[in-house]
Amino acid sequence: MKLAEALQLRADLKRQIEQLSNRLYNNAVVQQDEKVNEEPQELLKQLNLCQKQLQQLVCRINMTNCNSKVDDETLTEMISKKDCLISTISIYQRLADSASTNTFRATRTEIKILPTVNVKDIQKKIDSLSKQLRLLDNKIQKANWEIELL
């Protein structure tokens, strides 16, 4: 199985666990003299099986990410770099948005609000970081479809 397939399976298992837990909650109580739509014990069995499968799969994905290299960098290193780029872009975007806010002044005597950063330069930085993120994400996605799950 390719790493990308394992990642899809992980997403499916997480979705299935969420659905099972919702069904379990919906059948946790019943009105007196009524029957539940689904047996909670059966749902718990299915839930536990999915959780066990997910744990094993996540272990294998993490092992694969730690032991697989692309251009002298492990997938784990690349994923952490991607996460940091996403965070940095978000911070710069909020900074640019905040500095771009126009304030309305009814009269000339009101306090004038000015940005403390150059929004144009910040936007150039966002564009540069976004390009780095796209290229890195493409490299990760390519590797995911080439690397076998350990």
PDB file of C-alpha atoms in Angstrom:
ATOM      1  CA  MET A   1       0.000   0.000   0.000  1.00  0.00           C
ATOM      2  CA  LYS A   2       1.261   3.456  -0.888  1.00  0.00           C
ATOM      3  CA  LEU A   3       1.544   6.093   1.822  1.00  0.00           C
ATOM      4  CA  ALA A   4      -1.122   8.219   0.105  1.00  0.00           C
ATOM      5  CA  GLU A   5      -3.571   5.306   0.262  1.00  0.00           C
ATOM      6  CA  ALA A   6      -2.830   4.877   3.958  1.00  0.00           C
ATOM      7  CA  LEU A   7      -3.521   8.589   4.509  1.00  0.00           C
ATOM      8  CA  GLN A   8      -6.875   8.218   2.745  1.00  0.00           C
ATOM      9  CA  LEU A   9      -7.675   5.164   4.869  1.00  0.00           C
ATOM     10  CA  ARG A  10      -6.758   7.138   7.994  1.00  0.00           C
ATOM     11  CA  ALA A  11      -9.207   9.874   6.997  1.00  0.00           C
ATOM     12  CA  ASP A  12     -11.904   7.254   6.344  1.00  0.00           C
ATOM     13  CA  LEU A  13     -11.315   5.631   9.739  1.00  0.00           C
ATOM     14  CA  LYS A  14     -11.494   9.001  11.507  1.00  0.00           C
ATOM     15  CA  ARG A  15     -14.767   9.760   9.727  1.00  0.00           C
ATOM     16  CA  GLN A  16     -16.135   6.323  10.603  1.00  0.00           C
ATOM     17  CA  ILE A  17     -15.142   6.771  14.267  1.00  0.00           C
ATOM     18  CA  GLU A  18     -16.917  10.131  14.353  1.00  0.00           C
ATOM     19  CA  GLN A  19     -20.059   8.604  12.841  1.00  0.00           C
ATOM     20  CA  LEU A  20     -19.979   5.626  15.227  1.00  0.00           C
ATOM     21  CA  SER A  21     -19.560   7.889  18.228  1.00  0.00           C
ATOM     22  CA  ASN A  22     -22.524  10.030  17.114  1.00  0.00           C
ATOM     23  CA  ARG A  23     -24.656   6.910  16.636  1.00  0.00           C
ATOM     24  CA  LEU A  24     -23.548   5.693  20.047  1.00  0.00           C
ATOM     25  CA  TYR A  25     -24.529   8.985  21.707  1.00  0.00           C
ATOM     26  CA  ASN A  26     -27.902   8.917  19.920  1.00  0.00           C
ATOM     27  CA  ASN A  27     -28.607   5.458  21.352  1.00  0.00           C
ATOM     28  CA  ALA A  28     -27.265   6.052  24.858  1.00  0.00           C
ATOM     29  CA  VAL A  29     -30.726   6.621  26.339  1.00  0.00           C
ATOM     30  CA  VAL A  30     -34.177   5.466  25.386  1.00  0.00           C
ATOM     31  CA  GLN A  31     -37.655   6.202  26.636  1.00  0.00           C
ATOM     32  CA  GLN A  32     -39.057   3.605  28.979  1.00  0.00           C
ATOM     33  CA  ASP A  33     -40.684   0.662  27.157  1.00  0.00           C
ATOM     34  CA  GLU A  34     -39.061   1.704  23.862  1.00  0.00           C
ATOM     35  CA  LYS A  35     -36.203   0.014  22.002  1.00  0.00           C
ATOM     36  CA  VAL A  36     -32.983   1.588  20.800  1.00  0.00           C
ATOM     37  CA  ASN A  37     -32.440   1.891  17.060  1.00  0.00           C
ATOM     38  CA  GLU A  38     -28.979   0.342  17.396  1.00  0.00           C
ATOM     39  CA  GLU A  39     -27.439  -1.655  20.214  1.00  0.00           C
ATOM     40  CA  PRO A  40     -24.832   0.441  22.034  1.00  0.00           C
ATOM     41  CA  GLN A  41     -22.712  -2.639  22.821  1.00  0.00           C
ATOM     42  CA  GLU A  42     -22.472  -3.490  19.113  1.00  0.00           C
ATOM     43  CA  LEU A  43     -21.574   0.107  18.276  1.00  0.00           C
ATOM     44  CA  LEU A  44     -18.895   0.039  20.998  1.00  0.00           C
ATOM     45  CA  LYS A  45     -17.408  -3.129  19.472  1.00  0.00           C
ATOM     46  CA  GLN A  46     -17.251  -1.470  16.053  1.00  0.00           C
ATOM     47  CA  LEU A  47     -15.824   1.707  17.567  1.00  0.00           C
ATOM     48  CA  ASN A  48     -13.093  -0.195  19.433  1.00  0.00           C
ATOM     49  CA  LEU A  49     -12.168  -2.109  16.281  1.00  0.00           C
ATOM     50  CA  CYS A  50     -11.879   1.111  14.276  1.00  0.00           C
ATOM     51  CA  GLN A  51      -9.811   2.754  17.020  1.00  0.00           C
ATOM     52  CA  LYS A  52      -7.426  -0.213  17.053  1.00  0.00           C
ATOM     53  CA  GLN A  53      -7.099  -0.119  13.248  1.00  0.00           C
ATOM     54  CA  LEU A  54      -6.494   3.632  13.353  1.00  0.00           C
ATOM     55  CA  GLN A  55      -3.799   3.312  16.012  1.00  0.00           C
ATOM     56  CA  GLN A  56      -1.943   0.653  14.009  1.00  0.00           C
ATOM     57  CA  LEU A  57      -2.259   2.636  10.794  1.00  0.00           C
ATOM     58  CA  VAL A  58      -1.046   5.894  12.383  1.00  0.00           C
ATOM     59  CA  CYS A  59       1.968   4.036  13.784  1.00  0.00           C
ATOM     60  CA  ARG A  60       2.828   2.733  10.329  1.00  0.00           C
ATOM     61  CA  ILE A  61       2.327   6.167   8.735  1.00  0.00           C
ATOM     62  CA  ASN A  62       4.571   7.813  11.348  1.00  0.00           C
ATOM     63  CA  MET A  63       7.252   5.144  10.928  1.00  0.00           C
ATOM     64  CA  THR A  64       7.125   5.608   7.162  1.00  0.00           C
ATOM     65  CA  ASN A  65       7.364   9.401   7.492  1.00  0.00           C
ATOM     66  CA  CYS A  66      10.363   9.100   9.824  1.00  0.00           C
ATOM     67  CA  ASN A  67      12.218   6.625   7.637  1.00  0.00           C
ATOM     68  CA  SER A  68      11.481   7.977   4.153  1.00  0.00           C
ATOM     69  CA  LYS A  69      13.695  10.654   2.650  1.00  0.00           C
ATOM     70  CA  VAL A  70      13.170  13.017  -0.248  1.00  0.00           C
ATOM     71  CA  ASP A  71      16.155  15.173  -1.212  1.00  0.00           C
ATOM     72  CA  ASP A  72      18.002  14.345   2.043  1.00  0.00           C
ATOM     73  CA  GLU A  73      15.006  15.319   4.189  1.00  0.00           C
ATOM     74  CA  THR A  74      12.624  12.940   5.927  1.00  0.00           C
ATOM     75  CA  LEU A  75       8.924  13.290   5.287  1.00  0.00           C
ATOM     76  CA  THR A  76       8.542  14.151   8.978  1.00  0.00           C
ATOM     77  CA  GLU A  77      10.915  17.096   8.533  1.00  0.00           C
ATOM     78  CA  MET A  78       9.067  18.188   5.417  1.00  0.00           C
ATOM     79  CA  ILE A  79       5.679  17.972   7.147  1.00  0.00           C
ATOM     80  CA  SER A  80       6.929  20.016  10.116  1.00  0.00           C
ATOM     81  CA  LYS A  81       8.327  22.603   7.705  1.00  0.00           C
ATOM     82  CA  LYS A  82       4.948  22.705   5.939  1.00  0.00           C
ATOM     83  CA  ASP A  83       3.120  23.202   9.259  1.00  0.00           C
ATOM     84  CA  CYS A  84       5.435  26.079  10.181  1.00  0.00           C
ATOM     85  CA  LEU A  85       4.982  27.705   6.766  1.00  0.00           C
ATOM     86  CA  ILE A  86       1.201  27.519   7.145  1.00  0.00           C
ATOM     87  CA  SER A  87       1.431  29.121  10.588  1.00  0.00           C
ATOM     88  CA  THR A  88       3.817  31.849   9.401  1.00  0.00           C
ATOM     89  CA  ILE A  89       1.649  32.678   6.376  1.00  0.00           C
ATOM     90  CA  SER A  90      -1.381  32.954   8.645  1.00  0.00           C
ATOM     91  CA  ILE A  91       0.438  35.358  10.985  1.00  0.00           C
ATOM     92  CA  TYR A  92       1.700  37.525   8.113  1.00  0.00           C
ATOM     93  CA  GLN A  93      -1.782  37.538   6.560  1.00  0.00           C
ATOM     94  CA  ARG A  94      -3.360  38.708   9.819  1.00  0.00           C
ATOM     95  CA  LEU A  95      -0.639  41.369  10.121  1.00  0.00           C
ATOM     96  CA  ALA A  96      -1.326  42.601   6.582  1.00  0.00           C
ATOM     97  CA  ASP A  97      -5.077  42.599   7.200  1.00  0.00           C
ATOM     98  CA  SER A  98      -4.661  44.506  10.443  1.00  0.00           C
ATOM     99  CA  ALA A  99      -2.304  47.077   8.918  1.00  0.00           C
ATOM    100  CA  SER A 100      -4.618  47.512   5.902  1.00  0.00           C
ATOM    101  CA  THR A 101      -7.615  48.513   7.978  1.00  0.00           C
ATOM    102  CA  ASN A 102      -8.803  51.954   6.986  1.00  0.00           C
ATOM    103  CA  THR A 103     -10.171  54.061   9.787  1.00  0.00           C
ATOM    104  CA  PHE A 104     -12.820  56.677   9.155  1.00  0.00           C
ATOM    105  CA  ARG A 105     -12.234  60.185  10.490  1.00  0.00           C
ATOM    106  CA  ALA A 106     -15.188  62.518  10.624  1.00  0.00           C
ATOM    107  CA  THR A 107     -13.041  65.589  11.262  1.00  0.00           C
ATOM    108  CA  ARG A 108      -9.389  66.520  10.840  1.00  0.00           C
ATOM    109  CA  THR A 109      -8.984  66.834  14.607  1.00  0.00           C
ATOM    110  CA  GLU A 110      -9.616  63.144  15.219  1.00  0.00           C
ATOM    111  CA  ILE A 111      -6.630  60.880  15.824  1.00  0.00           C
ATOM    112  CA  LYS A 112      -5.125  59.524  12.637  1.00  0.00           C
ATOM    113  CA  ILE A 113      -4.314  55.802  12.669  1.00  0.00           C
ATOM    114  CA  LEU A 114      -1.275  54.745  10.623  1.00  0.00           C
ATOM    115  CA  PRO A 115       0.156  51.302   9.862  1.00  0.00           C
ATOM    116  CA  THR A 116       3.495  50.456  11.504  1.00  0.00           C
ATOM    117  CA  VAL A 117       4.516  48.046   8.747  1.00  0.00           C
ATOM    118  CA  ASN A 118       4.732  48.228   4.975  1.00  0.00           C
ATOM    119  CA  VAL A 119       1.717  46.225   3.768  1.00  0.00           C
ATOM    120  CA  LYS A 120       3.156  45.906   0.263  1.00  0.00           C
ATOM    121  CA  ASP A 121       6.342  44.275   1.632  1.00  0.00           C
ATOM    122  CA  ILE A 122       4.309  42.009   3.919  1.00  0.00           C
ATOM    123  CA  GLN A 123       2.194  40.889   0.956  1.00  0.00           C
ATOM    124  CA  LYS A 124       5.346  40.126  -1.058  1.00  0.00           C
ATOM    125  CA  LYS A 125       6.550  37.996   1.867  1.00  0.00           C
ATOM    126  CA  ILE A 126       3.181  36.188   1.967  1.00  0.00           C
ATOM    127  CA  ASP A 127       3.410  35.498  -1.763  1.00  0.00           C
ATOM    128  CA  SER A 128       6.948  34.152  -1.409  1.00  0.00           C
ATOM    129  CA  LEU A 129       6.043  31.920   1.546  1.00  0.00           C
ATOM    130  CA  SER A 130       2.923  30.709  -0.256  1.00  0.00           C
ATOM    131  CA  LYS A 131       5.017  29.671  -3.247  1.00  0.00           C
ATOM    132  CA  GLN A 132       7.407  27.782  -0.946  1.00  0.00           C
ATOM    133  CA  LEU A 133       4.409  26.067   0.646  1.00  0.00           C
ATOM    134  CA  ARG A 134       2.932  25.031  -2.724  1.00  0.00           C
ATOM    135  CA  LEU A 135       6.241  23.597  -3.922  1.00  0.00           C
ATOM    136  CA  LEU A 136       6.813  21.741  -0.655  1.00  0.00           C
ATOM    137  CA  ASP A 137       3.264  20.391  -0.620  1.00  0.00           C
ATOM    138  CA  ASN A 138       3.655  19.163  -4.205  1.00  0.00           C
ATOM    139  CA  LYS A 139       6.866  17.374  -3.234  1.00  0.00           C
ATOM    140  CA  ILE A 140       5.159  15.737  -0.241  1.00  0.00           C
ATOM    141  CA  GLN A 141       2.144  14.674  -2.313  1.00  0.00           C
ATOM    142  CA  LYS A 142       4.408  13.176  -4.977  1.00  0.00           C
ATOM    143  CA  ALA A 143       6.337  11.245  -2.350  1.00  0.00           C
ATOM    144  CA  ASN A 144       3.105  10.006  -0.760  1.00  0.00           C
ATOM    145  CA  TRP A 145       2.160   8.307  -4.037  1.00  0.00           C
ATOM    146  CA  GLU A 146       5.625   6.839  -4.580  1.00  0.00           C
ATOM    147  CA  ILE A 147       6.546   5.559  -1.107  1.00  0.00           C
ATOM    148  CA  GLU A 148       5.345   2.215   0.210  1.00  0.00           C
ATOM    149  CA  LEU A 149       3.877   2.124   3.702  1.00  0.00           C
ATOM    150  CA  LEU A 150       6.150   0.373   6.208  1.00  0.00           C
TER     151      LEU A 150
END
